PDB file of N, CA, C and O in Angstrom:
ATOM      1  N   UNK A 280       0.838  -1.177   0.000  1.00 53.00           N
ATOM      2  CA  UNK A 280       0.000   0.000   0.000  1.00 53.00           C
ATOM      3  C   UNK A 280       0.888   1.248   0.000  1.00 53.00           C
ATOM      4  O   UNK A 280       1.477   1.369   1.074  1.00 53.00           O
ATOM      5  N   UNK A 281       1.158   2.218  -0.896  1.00 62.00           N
ATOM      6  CA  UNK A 281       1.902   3.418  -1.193  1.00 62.00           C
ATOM      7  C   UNK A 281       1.224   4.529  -0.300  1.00 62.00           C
ATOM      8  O   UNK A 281       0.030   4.812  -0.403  1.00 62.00           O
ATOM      9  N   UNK A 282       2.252   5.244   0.748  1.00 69.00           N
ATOM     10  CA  UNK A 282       1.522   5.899   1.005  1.00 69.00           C
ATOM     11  C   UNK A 282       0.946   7.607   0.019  1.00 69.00           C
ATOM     12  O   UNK A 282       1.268   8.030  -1.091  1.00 69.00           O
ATOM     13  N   UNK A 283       0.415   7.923   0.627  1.00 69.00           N
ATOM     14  CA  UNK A 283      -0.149   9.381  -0.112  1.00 69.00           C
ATOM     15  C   UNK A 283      -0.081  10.511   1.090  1.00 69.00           C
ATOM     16  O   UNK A 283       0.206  10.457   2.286  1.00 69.00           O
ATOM     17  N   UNK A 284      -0.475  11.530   0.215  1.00 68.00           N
ATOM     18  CA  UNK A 284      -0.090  12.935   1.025  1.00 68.00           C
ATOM     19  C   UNK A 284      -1.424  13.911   0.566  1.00 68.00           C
ATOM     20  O   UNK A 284      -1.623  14.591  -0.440  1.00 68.00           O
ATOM     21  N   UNK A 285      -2.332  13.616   1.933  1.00 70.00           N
ATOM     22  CA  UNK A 285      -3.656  14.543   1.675  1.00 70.00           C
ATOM     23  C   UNK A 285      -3.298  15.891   0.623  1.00 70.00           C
ATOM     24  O   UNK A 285      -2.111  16.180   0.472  1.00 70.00           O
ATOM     25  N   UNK A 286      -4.175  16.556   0.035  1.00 71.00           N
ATOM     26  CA  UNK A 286      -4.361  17.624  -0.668  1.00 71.00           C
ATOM     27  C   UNK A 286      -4.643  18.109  -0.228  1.00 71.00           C
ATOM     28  O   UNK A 286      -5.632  17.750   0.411  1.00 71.00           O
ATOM     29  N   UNK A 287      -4.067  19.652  -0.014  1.00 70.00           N
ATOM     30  CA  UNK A 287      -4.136  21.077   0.680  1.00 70.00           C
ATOM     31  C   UNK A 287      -5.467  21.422   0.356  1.00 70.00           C
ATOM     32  O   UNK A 287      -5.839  20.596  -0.478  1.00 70.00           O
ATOM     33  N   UNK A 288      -6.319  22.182   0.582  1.00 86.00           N
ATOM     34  CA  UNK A 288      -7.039  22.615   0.166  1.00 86.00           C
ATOM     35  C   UNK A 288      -6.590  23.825  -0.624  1.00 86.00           C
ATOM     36  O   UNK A 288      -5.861  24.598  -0.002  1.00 86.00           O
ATOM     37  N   UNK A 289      -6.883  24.137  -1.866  1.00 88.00           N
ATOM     38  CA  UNK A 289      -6.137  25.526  -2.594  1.00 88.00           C
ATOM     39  C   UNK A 289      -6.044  26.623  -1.726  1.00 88.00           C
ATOM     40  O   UNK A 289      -4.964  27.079  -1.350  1.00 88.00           O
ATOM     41  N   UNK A 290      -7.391  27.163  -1.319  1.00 91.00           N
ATOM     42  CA  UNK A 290      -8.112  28.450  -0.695  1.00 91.00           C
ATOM     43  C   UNK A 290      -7.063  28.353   0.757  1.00 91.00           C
ATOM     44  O   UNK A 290      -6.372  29.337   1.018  1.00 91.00           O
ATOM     45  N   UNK A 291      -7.010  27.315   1.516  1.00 90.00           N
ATOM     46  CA  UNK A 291      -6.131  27.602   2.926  1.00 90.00           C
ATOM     47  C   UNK A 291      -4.304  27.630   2.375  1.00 90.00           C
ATOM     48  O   UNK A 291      -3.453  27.966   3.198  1.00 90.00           O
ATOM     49  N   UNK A 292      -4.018  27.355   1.351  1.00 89.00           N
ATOM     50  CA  UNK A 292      -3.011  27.244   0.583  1.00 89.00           C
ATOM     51  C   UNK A 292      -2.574  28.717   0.769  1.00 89.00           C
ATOM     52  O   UNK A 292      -1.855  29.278   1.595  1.00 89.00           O
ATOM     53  N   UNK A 293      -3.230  29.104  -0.237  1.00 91.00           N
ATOM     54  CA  UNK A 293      -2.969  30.478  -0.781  1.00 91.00           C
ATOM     55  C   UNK A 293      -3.659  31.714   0.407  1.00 91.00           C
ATOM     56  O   UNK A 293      -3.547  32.862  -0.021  1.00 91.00           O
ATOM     57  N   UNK A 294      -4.203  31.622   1.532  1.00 92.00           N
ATOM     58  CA  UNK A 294      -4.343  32.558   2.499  1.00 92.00           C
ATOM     59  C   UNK A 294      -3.036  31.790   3.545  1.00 92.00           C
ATOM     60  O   UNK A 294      -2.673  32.781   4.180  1.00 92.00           O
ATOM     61  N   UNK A 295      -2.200  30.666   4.032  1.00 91.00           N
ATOM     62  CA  UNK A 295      -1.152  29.975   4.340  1.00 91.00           C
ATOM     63  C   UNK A 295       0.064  31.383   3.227  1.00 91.00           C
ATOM     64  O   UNK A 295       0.752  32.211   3.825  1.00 91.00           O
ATOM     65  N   UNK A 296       0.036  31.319   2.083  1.00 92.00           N
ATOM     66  CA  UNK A 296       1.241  31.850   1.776  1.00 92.00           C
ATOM     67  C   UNK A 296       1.189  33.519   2.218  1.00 92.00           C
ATOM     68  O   UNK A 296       2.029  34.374   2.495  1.00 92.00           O
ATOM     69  N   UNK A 297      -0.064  33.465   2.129  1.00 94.00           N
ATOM     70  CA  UNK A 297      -0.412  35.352   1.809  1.00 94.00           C
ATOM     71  C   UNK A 297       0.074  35.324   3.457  1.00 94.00           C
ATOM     72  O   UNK A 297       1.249  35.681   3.543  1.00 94.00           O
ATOM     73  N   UNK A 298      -0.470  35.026   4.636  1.00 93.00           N
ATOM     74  CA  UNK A 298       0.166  35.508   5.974  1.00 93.00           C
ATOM     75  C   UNK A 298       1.668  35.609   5.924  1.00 93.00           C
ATOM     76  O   UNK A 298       2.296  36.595   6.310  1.00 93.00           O
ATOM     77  N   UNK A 299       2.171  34.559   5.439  1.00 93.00           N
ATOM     78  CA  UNK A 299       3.732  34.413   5.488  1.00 93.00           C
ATOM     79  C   UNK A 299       4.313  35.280   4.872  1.00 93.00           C
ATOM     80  O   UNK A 299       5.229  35.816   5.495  1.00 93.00           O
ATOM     81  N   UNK A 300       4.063  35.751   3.516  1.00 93.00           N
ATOM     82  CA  UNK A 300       4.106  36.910   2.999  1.00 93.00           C
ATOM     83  C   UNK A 300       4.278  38.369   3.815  1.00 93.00           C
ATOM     84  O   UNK A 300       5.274  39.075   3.974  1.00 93.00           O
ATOM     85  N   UNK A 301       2.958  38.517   4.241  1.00 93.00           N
ATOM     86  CA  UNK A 301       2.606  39.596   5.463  1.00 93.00           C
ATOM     87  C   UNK A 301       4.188  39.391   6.556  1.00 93.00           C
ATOM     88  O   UNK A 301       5.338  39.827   6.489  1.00 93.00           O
ATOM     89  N   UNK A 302       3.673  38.778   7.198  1.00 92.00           N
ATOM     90  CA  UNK A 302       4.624  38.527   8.036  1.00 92.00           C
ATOM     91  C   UNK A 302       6.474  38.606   8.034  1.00 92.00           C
ATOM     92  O   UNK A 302       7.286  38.968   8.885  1.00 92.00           O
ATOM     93  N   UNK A 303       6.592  38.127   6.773  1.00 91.00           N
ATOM     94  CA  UNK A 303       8.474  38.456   6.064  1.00 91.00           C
ATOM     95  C   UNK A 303       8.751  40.154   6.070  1.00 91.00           C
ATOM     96  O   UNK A 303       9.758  40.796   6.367  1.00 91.00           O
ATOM     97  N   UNK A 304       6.905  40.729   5.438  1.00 89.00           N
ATOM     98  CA  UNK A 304       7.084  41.850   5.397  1.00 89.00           C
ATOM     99  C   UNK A 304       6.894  43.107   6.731  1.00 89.00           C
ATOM    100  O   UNK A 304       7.354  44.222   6.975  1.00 89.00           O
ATOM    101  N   UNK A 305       6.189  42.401   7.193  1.00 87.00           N
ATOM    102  CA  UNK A 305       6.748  43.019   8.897  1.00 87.00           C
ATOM    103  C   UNK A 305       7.925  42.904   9.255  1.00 87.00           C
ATOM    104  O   UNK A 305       8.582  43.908   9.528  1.00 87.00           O
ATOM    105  N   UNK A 306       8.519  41.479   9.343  1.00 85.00           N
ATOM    106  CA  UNK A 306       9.515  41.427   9.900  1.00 85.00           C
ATOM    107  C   UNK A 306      10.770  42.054   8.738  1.00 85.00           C
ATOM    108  O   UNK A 306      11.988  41.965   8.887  1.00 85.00           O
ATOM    109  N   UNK A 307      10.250  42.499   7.930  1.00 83.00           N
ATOM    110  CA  UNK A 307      11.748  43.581   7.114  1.00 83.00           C
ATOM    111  C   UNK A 307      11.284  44.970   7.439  1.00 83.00           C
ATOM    112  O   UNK A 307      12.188  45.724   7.080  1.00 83.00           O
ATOM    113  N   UNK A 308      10.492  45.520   7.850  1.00 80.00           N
ATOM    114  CA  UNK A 308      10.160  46.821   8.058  1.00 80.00           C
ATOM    115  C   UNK A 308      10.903  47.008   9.687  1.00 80.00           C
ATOM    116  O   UNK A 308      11.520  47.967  10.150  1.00 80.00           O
ATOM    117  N   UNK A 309      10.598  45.838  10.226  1.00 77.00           N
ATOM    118  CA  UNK A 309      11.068  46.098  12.019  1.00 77.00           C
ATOM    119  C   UNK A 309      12.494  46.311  11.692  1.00 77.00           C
ATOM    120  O   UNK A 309      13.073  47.303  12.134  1.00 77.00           O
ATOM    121  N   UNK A 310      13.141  45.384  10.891  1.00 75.00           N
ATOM    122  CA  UNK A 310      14.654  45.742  10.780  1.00 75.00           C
ATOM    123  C   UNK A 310      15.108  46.903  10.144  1.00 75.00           C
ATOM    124  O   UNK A 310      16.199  47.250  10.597  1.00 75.00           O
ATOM    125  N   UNK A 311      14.764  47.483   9.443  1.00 75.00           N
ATOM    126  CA  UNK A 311      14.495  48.581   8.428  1.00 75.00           C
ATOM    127  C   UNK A 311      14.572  49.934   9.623  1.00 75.00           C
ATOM    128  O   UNK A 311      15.192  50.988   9.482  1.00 75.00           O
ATOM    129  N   UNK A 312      13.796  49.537  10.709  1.00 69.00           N
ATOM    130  CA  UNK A 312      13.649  50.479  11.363  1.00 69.00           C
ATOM    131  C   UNK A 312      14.634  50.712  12.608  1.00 69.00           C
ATOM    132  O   UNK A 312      15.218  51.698  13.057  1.00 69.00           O
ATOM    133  N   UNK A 313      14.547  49.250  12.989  1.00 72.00           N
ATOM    134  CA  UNK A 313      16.216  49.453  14.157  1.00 72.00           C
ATOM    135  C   UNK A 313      16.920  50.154  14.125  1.00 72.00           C
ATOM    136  O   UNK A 313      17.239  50.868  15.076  1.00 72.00           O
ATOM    137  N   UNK A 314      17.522  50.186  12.715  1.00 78.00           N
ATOM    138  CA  UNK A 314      19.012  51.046  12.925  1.00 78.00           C
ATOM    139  C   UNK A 314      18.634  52.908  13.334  1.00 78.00           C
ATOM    140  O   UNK A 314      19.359  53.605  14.043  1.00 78.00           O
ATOM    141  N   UNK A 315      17.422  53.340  12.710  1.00 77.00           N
ATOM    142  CA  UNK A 315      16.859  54.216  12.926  1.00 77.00           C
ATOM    143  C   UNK A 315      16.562  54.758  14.325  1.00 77.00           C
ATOM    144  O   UNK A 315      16.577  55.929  14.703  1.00 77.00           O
ATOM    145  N   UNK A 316      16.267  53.544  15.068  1.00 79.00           N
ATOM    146  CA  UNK A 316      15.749  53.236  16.232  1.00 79.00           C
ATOM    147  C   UNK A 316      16.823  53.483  17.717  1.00 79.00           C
ATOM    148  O   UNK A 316      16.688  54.032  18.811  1.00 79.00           O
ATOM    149  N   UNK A 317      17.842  52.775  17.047  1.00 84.00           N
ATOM    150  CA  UNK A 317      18.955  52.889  18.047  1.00 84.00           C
ATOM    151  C   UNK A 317      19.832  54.201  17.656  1.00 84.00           C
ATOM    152  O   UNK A 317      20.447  54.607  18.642  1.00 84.00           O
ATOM    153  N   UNK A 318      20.053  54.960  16.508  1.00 85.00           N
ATOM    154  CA  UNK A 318      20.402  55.945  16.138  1.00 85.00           C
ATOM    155  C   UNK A 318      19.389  57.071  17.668  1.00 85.00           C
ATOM    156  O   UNK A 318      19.916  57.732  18.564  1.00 85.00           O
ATOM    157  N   UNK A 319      18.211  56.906  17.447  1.00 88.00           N
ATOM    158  CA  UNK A 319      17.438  57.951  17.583  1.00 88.00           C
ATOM    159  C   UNK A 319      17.809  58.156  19.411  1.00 88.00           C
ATOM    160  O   UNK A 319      17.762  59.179  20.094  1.00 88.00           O
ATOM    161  N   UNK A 320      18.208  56.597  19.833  1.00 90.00           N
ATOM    162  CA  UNK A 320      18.205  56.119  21.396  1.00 90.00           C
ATOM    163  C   UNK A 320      19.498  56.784  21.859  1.00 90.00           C
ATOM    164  O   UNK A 320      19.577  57.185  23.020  1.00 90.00           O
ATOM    165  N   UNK A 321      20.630  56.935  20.910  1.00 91.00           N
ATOM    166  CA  UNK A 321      21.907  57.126  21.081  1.00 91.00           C
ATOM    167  C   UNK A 321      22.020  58.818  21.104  1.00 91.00           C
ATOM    168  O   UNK A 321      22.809  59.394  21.854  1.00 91.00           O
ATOM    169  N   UNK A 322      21.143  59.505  20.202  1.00 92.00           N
ATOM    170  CA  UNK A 322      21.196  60.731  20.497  1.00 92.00           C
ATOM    171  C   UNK A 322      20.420  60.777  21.800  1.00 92.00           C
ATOM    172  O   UNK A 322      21.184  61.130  22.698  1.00 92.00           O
ATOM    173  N   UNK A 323      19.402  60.591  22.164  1.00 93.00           N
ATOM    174  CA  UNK A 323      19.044  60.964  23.719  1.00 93.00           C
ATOM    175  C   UNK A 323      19.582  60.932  24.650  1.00 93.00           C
ATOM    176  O   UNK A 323      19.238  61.736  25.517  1.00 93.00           O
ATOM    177  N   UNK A 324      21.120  59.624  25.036  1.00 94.00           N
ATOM    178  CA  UNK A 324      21.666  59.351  25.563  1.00 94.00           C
ATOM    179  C   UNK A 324      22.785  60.544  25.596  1.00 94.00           C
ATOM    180  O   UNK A 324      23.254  61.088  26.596  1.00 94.00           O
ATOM    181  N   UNK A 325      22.991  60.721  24.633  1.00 92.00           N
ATOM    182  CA  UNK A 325      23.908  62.159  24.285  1.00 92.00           C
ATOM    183  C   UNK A 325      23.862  63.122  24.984  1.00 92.00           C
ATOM    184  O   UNK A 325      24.849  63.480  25.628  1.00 92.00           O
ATOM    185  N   UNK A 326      22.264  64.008  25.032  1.00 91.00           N
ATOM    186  CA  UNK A 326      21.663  65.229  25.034  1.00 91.00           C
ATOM    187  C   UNK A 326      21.580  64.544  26.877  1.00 91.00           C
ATOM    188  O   UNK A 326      21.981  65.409  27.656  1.00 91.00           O
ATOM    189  N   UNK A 327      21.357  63.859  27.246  1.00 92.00           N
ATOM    190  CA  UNK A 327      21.009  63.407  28.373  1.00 92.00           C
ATOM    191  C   UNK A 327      22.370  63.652  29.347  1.00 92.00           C
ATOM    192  O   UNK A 327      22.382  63.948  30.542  1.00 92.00           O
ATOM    193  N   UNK A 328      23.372  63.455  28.544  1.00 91.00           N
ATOM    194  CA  UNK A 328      24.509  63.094  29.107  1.00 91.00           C
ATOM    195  C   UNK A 328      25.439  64.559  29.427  1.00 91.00           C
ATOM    196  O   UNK A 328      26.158  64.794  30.398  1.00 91.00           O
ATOM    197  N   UNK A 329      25.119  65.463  28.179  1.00 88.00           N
ATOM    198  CA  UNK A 329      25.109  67.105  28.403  1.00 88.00           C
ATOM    199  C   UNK A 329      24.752  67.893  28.838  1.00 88.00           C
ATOM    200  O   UNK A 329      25.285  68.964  29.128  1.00 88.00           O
ATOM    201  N   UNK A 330      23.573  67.450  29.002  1.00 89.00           N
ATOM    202  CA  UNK A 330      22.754  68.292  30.211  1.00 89.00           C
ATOM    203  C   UNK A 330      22.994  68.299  31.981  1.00 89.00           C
ATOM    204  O   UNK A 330      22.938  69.156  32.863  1.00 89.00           O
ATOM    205  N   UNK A 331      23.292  66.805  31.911  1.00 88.00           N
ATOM    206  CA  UNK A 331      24.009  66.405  33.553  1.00 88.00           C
ATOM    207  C   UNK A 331      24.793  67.423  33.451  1.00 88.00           C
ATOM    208  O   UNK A 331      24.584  68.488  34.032  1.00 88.00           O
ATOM    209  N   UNK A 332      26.264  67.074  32.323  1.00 86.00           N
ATOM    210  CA  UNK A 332      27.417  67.849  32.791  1.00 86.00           C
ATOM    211  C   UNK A 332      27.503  69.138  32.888  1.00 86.00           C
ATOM    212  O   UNK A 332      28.250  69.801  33.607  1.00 86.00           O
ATOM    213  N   UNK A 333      26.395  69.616  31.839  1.00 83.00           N
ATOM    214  CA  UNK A 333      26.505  71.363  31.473  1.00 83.00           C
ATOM    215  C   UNK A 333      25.661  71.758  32.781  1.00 83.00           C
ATOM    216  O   UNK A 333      26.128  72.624  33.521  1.00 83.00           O
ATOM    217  N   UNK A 334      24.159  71.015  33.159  1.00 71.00           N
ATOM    218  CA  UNK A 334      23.580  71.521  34.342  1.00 71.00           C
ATOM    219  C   UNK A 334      24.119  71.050  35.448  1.00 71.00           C
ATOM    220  O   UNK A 334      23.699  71.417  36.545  1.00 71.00           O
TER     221      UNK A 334
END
C-alpha cells in the first residue's frame, strides 16, 4: 500500500502563503527600522549626558 499525502485545500493554501508573505514583510520593516531606532536612542543618551554635565 503506497503511502499518499492529503491535498491542501487551494483556498487555505494560498491565504497559508499570503500571511507568510505579510509577516516576512513586517519582519523587514522592524529591521528597516532598528538602525533608525537605536540611532534615535543614542542621540538621547547624548543630550542626556550634556545636560548632567553642562547643568
Amino acid at each position: 500500500m503506497a503511502w499518499t499525502t492529503p491535498r491542501l485545500d487551494p483556498e487555505r493554501s494560498r491565504r497559508r502563503l499570503q500571511i507568510l508573505a505579510e509577516l516576512a514583510g513586517a519582519r523587514a520593516v522592524r529591521q528597516r527600522d532598528k538602525p533608525q531606532r537605536e540611532r534615535t536612542e543614542r542621540l538621547r543618551q547624548l543630550i542626556a549626558t550634556r545636560r548632567r554635565v553642562a547643568g
